[in-house]
CSV table of C-alpha atoms in Angstrom, one decimal:
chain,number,residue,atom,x,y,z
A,30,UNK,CA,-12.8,-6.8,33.7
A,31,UNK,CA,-9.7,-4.4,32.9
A,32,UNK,CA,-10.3,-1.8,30.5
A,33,UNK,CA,-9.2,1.7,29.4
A,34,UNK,CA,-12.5,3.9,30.6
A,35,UNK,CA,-12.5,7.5,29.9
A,36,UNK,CA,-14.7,9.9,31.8
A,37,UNK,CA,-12.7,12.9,30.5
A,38,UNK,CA,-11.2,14.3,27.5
A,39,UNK,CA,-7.4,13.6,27.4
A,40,UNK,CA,-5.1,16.4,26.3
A,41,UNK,CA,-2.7,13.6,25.7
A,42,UNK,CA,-2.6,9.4,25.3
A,43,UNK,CA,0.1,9.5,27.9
A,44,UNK,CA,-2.8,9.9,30.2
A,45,UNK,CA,-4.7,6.6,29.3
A,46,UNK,CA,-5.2,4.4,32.2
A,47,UNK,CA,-6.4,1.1,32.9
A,48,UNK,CA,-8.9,0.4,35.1
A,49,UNK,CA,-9.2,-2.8,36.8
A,50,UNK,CA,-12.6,-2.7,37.9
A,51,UNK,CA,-14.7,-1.7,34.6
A,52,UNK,CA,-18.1,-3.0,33.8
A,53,UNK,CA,-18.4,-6.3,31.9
A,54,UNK,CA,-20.2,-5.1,28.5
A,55,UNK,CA,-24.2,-5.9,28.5
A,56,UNK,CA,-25.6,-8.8,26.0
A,57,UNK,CA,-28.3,-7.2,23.2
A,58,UNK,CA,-30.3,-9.6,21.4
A,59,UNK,CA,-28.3,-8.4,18.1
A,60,UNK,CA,-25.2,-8.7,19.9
A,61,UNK,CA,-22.6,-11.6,20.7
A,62,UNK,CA,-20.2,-11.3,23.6
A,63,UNK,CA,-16.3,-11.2,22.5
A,64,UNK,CA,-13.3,-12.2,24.6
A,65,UNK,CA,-10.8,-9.8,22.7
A,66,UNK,CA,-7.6,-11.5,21.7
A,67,UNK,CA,-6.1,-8.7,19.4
A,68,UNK,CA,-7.3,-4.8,19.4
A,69,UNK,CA,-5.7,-2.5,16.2
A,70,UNK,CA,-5.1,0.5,16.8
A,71,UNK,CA,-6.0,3.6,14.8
A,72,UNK,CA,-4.8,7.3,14.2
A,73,UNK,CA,-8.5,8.2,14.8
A,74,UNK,CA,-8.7,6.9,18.4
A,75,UNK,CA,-6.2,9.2,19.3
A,76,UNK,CA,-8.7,11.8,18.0
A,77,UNK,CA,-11.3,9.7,20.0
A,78,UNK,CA,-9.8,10.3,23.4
A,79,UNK,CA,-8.7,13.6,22.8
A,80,UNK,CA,-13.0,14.5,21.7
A,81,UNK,CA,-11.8,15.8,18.1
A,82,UNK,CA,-13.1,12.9,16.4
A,83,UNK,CA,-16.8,13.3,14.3
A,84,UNK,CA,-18.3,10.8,17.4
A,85,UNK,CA,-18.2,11.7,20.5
A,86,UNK,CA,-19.6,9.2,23.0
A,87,UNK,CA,-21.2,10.4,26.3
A,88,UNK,CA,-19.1,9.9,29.5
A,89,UNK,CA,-18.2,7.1,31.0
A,90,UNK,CA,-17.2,5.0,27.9
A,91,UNK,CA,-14.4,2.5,26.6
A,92,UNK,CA,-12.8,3.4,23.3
A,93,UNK,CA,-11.3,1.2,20.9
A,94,UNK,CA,-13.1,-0.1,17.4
A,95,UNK,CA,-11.3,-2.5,16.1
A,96,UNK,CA,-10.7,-6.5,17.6
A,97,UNK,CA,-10.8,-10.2,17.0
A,98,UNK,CA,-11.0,-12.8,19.3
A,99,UNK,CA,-13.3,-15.8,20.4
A,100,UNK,CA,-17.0,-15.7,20.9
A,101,UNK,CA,-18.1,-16.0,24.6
A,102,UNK,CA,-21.6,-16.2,23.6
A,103,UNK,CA,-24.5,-15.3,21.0
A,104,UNK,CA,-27.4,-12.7,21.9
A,105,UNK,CA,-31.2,-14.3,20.9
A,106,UNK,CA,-31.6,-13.0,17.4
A,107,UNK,CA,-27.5,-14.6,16.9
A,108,UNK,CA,-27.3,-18.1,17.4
A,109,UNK,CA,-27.9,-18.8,14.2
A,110,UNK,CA,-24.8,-16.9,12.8
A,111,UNK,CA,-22.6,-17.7,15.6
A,112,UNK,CA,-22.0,-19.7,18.1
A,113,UNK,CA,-19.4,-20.0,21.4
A,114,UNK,CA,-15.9,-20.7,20.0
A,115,UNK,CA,-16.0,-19.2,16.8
A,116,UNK,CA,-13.3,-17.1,15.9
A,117,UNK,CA,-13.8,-13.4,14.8
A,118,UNK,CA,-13.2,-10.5,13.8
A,119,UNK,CA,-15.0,-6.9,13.7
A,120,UNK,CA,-15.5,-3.5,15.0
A,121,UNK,CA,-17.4,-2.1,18.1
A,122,UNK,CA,-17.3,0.8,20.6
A,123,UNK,CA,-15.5,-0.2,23.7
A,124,UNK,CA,-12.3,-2.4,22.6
A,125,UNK,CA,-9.9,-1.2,24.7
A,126,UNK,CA,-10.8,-3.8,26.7
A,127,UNK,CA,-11.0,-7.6,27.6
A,128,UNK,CA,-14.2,-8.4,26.4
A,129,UNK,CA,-17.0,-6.5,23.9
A,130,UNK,CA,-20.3,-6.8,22.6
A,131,UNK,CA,-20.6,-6.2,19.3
A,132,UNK,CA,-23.3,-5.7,16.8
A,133,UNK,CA,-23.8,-8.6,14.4
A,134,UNK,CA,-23.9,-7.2,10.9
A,135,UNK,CA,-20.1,-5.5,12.5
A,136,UNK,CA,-18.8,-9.5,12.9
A,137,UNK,CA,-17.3,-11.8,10.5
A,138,UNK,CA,-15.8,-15.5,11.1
A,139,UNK,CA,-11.8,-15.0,10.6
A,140,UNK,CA,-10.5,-16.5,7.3
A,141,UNK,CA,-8.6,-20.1,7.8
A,142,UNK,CA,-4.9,-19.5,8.4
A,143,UNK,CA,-4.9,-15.9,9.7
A,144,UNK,CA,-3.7,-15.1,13.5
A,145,UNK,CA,-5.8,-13.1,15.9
A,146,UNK,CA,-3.1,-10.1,15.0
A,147,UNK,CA,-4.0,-10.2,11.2
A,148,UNK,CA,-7.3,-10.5,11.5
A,149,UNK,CA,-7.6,-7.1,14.7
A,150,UNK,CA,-6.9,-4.5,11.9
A,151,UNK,CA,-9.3,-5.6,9.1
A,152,UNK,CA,-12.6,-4.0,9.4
A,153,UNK,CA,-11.9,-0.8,9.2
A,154,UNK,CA,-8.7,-0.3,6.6
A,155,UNK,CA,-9.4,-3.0,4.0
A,156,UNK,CA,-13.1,-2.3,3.3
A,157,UNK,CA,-12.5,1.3,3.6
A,158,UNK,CA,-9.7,0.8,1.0
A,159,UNK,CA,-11.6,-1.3,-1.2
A,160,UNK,CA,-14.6,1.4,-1.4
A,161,UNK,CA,-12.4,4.2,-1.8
A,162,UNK,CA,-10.5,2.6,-5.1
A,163,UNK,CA,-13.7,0.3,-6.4
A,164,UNK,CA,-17.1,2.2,-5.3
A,165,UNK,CA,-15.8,5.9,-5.1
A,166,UNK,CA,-12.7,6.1,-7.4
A,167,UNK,CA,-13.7,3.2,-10.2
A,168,UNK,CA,-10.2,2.5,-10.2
A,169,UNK,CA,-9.3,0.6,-13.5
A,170,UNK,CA,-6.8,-2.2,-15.0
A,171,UNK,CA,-4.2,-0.1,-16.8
A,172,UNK,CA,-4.6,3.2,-14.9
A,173,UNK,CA,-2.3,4.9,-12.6
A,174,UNK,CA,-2.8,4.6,-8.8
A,175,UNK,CA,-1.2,7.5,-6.7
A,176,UNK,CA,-1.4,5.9,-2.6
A,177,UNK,CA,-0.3,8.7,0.2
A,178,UNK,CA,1.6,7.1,3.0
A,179,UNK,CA,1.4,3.6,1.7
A,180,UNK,CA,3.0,1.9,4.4
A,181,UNK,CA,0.7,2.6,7.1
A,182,UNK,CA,-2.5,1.1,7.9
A,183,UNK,CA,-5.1,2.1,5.3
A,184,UNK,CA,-2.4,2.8,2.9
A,185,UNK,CA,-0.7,-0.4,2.8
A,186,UNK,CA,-3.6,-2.2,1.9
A,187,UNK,CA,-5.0,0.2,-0.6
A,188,UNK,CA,-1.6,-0.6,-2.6
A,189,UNK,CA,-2.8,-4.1,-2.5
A,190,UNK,CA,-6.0,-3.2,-3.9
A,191,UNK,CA,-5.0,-1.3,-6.6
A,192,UNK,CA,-2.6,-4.1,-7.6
A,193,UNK,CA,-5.4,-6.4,-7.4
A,194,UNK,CA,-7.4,-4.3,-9.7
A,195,UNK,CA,-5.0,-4.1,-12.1
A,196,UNK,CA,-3.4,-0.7,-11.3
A,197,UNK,CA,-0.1,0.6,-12.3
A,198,UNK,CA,1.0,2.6,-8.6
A,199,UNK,CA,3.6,5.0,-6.8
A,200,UNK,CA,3.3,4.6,-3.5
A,201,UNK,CA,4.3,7.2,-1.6
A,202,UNK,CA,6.1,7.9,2.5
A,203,UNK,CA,8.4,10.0,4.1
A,204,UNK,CA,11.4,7.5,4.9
A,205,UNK,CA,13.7,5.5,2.5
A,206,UNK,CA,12.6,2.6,5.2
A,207,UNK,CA,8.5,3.0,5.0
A,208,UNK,CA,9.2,3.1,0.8
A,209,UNK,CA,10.8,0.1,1.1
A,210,UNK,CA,7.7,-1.2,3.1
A,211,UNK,CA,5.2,0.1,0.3
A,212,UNK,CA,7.5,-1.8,-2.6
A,213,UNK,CA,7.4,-4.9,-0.8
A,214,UNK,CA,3.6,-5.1,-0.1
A,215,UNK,CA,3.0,-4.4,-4.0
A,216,UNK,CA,4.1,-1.0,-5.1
A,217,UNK,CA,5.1,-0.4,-8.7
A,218,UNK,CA,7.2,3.2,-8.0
A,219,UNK,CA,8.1,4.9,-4.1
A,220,UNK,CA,8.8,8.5,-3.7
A,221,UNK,CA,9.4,10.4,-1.2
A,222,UNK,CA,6.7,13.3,-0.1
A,223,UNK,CA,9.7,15.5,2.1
A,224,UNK,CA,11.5,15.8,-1.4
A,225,UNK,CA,10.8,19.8,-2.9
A,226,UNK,CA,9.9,17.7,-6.4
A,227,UNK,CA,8.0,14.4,-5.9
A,228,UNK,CA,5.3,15.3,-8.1
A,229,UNK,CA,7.5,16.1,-10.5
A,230,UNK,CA,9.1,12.8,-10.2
A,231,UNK,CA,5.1,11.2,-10.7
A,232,UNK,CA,4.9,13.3,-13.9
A,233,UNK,CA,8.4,11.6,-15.2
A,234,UNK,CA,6.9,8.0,-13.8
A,235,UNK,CA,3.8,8.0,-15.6
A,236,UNK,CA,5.3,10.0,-18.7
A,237,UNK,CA,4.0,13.6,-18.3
A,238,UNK,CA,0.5,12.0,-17.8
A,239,UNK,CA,-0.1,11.9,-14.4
A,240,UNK,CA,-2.3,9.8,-12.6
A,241,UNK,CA,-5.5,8.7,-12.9
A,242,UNK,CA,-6.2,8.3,-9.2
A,243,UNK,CA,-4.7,9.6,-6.2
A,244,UNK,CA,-5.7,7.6,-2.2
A,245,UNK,CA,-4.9,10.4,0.5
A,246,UNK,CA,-5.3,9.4,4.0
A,247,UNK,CA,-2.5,12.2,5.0
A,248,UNK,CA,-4.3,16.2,3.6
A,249,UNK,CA,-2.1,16.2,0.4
A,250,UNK,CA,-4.7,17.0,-1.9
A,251,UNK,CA,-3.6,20.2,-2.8
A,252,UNK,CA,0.0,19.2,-4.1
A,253,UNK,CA,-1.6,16.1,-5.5
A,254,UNK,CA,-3.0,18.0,-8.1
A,255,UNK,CA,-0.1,19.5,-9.4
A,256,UNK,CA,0.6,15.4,-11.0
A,257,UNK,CA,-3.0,14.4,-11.5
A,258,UNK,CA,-4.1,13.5,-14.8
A,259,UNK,CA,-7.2,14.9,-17.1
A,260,UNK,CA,-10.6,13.8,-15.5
A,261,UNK,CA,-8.6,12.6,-12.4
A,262,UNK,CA,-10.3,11.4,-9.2
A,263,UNK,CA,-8.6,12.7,-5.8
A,264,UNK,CA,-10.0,10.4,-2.5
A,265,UNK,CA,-10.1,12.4,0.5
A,266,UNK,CA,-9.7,9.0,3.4
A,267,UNK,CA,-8.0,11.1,6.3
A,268,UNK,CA,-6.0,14.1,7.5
A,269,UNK,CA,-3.4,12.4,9.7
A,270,UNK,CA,-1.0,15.1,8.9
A,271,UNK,CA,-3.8,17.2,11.0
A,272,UNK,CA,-4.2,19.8,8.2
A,273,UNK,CA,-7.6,20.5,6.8
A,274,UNK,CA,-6.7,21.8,3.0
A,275,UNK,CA,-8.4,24.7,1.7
A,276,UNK,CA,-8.9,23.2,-2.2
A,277,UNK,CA,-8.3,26.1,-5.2
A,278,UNK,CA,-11.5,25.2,-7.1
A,279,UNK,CA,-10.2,26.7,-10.5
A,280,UNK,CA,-7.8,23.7,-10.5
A,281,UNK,CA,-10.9,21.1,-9.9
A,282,UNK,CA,-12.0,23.0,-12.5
A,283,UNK,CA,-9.3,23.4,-15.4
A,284,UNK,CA,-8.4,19.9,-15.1
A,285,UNK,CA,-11.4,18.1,-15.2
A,286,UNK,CA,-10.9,16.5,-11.9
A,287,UNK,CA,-12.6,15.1,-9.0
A,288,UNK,CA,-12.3,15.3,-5.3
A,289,UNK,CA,-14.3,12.2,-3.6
A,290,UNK,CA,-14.6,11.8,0.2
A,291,UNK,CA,-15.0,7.9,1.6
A,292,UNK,CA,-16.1,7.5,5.1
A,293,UNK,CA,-17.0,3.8,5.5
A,294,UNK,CA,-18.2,3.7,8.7
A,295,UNK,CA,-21.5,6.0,7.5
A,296,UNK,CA,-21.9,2.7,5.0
A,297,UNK,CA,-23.9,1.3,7.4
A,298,UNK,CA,-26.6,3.5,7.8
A,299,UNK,CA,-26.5,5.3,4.5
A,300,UNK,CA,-26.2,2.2,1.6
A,301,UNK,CA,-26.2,-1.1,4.0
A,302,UNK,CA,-26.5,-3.4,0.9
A,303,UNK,CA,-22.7,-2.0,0.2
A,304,UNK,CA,-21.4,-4.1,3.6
A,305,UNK,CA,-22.3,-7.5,2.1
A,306,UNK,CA,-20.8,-6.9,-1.4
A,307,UNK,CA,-17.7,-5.1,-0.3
A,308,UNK,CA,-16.9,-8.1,2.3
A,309,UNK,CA,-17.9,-10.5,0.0
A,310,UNK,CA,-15.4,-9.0,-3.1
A,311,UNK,CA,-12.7,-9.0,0.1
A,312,UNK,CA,-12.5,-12.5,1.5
A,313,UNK,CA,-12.8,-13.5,-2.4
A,314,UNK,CA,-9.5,-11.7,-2.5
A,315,UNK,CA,-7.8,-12.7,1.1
A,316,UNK,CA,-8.7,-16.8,-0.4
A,317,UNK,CA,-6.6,-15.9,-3.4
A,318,UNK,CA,-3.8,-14.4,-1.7
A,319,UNK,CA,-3.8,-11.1,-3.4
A,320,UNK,CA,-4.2,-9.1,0.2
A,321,UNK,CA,-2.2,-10.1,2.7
A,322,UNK,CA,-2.9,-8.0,6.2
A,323,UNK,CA,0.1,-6.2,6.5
A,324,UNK,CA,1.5,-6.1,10.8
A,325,UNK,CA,3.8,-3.2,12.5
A,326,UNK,CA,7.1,-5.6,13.4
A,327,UNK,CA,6.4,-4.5,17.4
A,328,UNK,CA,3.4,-6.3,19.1
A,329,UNK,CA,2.3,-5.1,22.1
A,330,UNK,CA,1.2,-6.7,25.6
A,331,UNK,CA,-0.9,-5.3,27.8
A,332,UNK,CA,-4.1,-2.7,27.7
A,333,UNK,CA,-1.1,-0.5,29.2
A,334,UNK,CA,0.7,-0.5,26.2
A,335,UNK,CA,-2.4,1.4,24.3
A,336,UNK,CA,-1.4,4.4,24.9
A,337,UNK,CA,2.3,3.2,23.7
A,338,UNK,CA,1.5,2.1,20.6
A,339,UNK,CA,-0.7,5.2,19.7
A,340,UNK,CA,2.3,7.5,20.6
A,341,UNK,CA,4.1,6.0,18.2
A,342,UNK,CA,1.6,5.9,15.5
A,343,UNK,CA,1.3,9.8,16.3
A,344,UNK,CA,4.9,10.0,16.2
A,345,UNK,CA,4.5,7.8,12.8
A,346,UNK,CA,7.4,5.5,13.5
A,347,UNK,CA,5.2,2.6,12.6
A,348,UNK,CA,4.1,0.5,9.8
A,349,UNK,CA,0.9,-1.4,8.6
A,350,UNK,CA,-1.7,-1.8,11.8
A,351,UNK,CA,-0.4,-1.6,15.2
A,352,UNK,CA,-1.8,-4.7,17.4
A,353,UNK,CA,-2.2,-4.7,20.8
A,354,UNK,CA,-2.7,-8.3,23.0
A,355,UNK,CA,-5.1,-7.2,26.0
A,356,UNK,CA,-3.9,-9.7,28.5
A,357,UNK,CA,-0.4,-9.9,27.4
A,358,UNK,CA,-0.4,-13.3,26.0
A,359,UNK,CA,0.7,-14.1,22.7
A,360,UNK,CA,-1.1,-15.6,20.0
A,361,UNK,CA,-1.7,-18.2,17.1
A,362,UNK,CA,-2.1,-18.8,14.0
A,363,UNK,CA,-5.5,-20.4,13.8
């Protein structure tokens, strides 16, 4: 099959490469076979193929996590959940690629009425964003939501969250056209993080207050606290900006705050019962229509493109989740 197959670390995506030839993924009894119709891309596989991500998979290996597409075929201790046709969704090592196995409790059937792009960037960002505002930040009805670039992937949808919950939030991003993203997806307030006084513009939104939770997938903790509010909860999701902060802990300390870190993908392992509940609480929401998954404007065809579309994710000229179509074709709503 043709897949991206790293036996190296790469300085750069740019040197991503196909491979025509790549080993068809093996069949475990806890595993169903996937032909991949839509793979989401992430800021953290750039991190992957460069080996400065927390995982770092022995050599040879595929990257990619994220994909939906049609099952090819169950493993033993499967059939029962599903079955050749079905349409999925989920997250597994190696999706940079035609086909995947992936692990069962990682697999969910695609909600009625979403396309093969929509449903390529949702296990990852929206339960990540759901446990970040609901298990970690007990985000309330009534309480002010701050969300760090909240028209890219996990950003977008944690503005949906938050308005789902109830929440009053600024959204904020560093163009006048990625604000006008974050408003349309649900945003109460945009401002600009490149302007010298954007918290001070939070302070005048919420009336001096502050707010009550801030979402930070970019490493603007530090300036976050300069408009959080009394017994505030910060949520450490990311560090795309590629800062690590070094956090003054007499602040953490005069304002009563809280600085929570949310790393889903140790959900599994650590607190399992979490998986079903969160998912659950999330197609509950998709069947209402209060998240909508949120797609950058530019689909691409072609495993070749990978590497185009995570360039300009890096270059973060892109909006919502970034979908790539393996085999160029174009898909459907289902």
């Amino acid at each position: 099959m043709k897949a991206i197959v790293l036996n190296n670390w790469l300085k750069d995506v740019d040197e991503l490469v196909v491979d025509n030839n790549a080993p068809e993924p093996k069949l475990g009894d806890n595993q169903v076979l996937v032909e991949i119709k839509a793979v989401a891309l992430n800021f953290f596989d750039i991190l992957q193929v460069q080996g400065k991500y927390q995982e770092k998979p022995p050599f040879p290996h595929i990257p990619g996590t994220e994909f939906s597409g049609i099952v090819i075929k169950a493993g033993e201790k499967c059939k029962k959940s599903f079955k050749q046709g079905d349409k999925v969704f989920g997250s597994a090592s190696g999706c940079f690629a035609e086909r995947v196995s992936a692990q069962i409790n990682n697999l969910h059937l695609i909600p009625d009425g979403m396309s093969f792009e929509e449903a390529a960037g949702l296990s990852i960002t929206y339960p990540t964003s759901y446990a970040a505002l609901v298990i970690r930040a007990k985000l309330q009805k009534g309480e002010w939501c701050l969300v760090h670039a909240a028209a890219g992937g996990v950003g977008a949808v944690a503005v949906q969250v938050a308005k789902a919950l109830g929440a009053k939030v600024i959204a904020t991003g560093g163009s006048s056209e990625k604000l006008a993203i974050a408003k349309k997806v649900g945003a109460d307030y945009a401002v600009n993080y490149k302007d010298k006084d954007w918290q001070k513009q939070v302070l005048k939104i919420t009336g001096g207050k502050g707010v009550d939770v801030v979402y930070d997938p970019v490493g603007l903790i530090v300036p976050s606290i300069k408009c959080i509010a009394w017994n505030g909860r910060l949520v450490v999701i990311g560090f795309v900006s590629g800062n690590i902060e070094k956090v003054p802990t007499n602040l953490v300390l005069l304002k009563n705050i809280s600085i929570i870190g949310l790393f889903w993908g140790s959900y599994a392992k650590n607190d399992p019962e979490r998986n079903d509940e969160v998912w659950n609480d999330l197609f509950n929401l998709f069947g209402s229509g209060k998240l909508k998954p949120l797609v950058y404007e530019k689909v691409f065809h072609g495993l070749d493109n990978v590497k185009v579309g995570l360039k300009a994710i890096a270059n973060r000229n892109t909006f919502g989740k970034v979908v790539v179509i393996p085999n160029g074709a174009r898909s459907s709503k289902l």
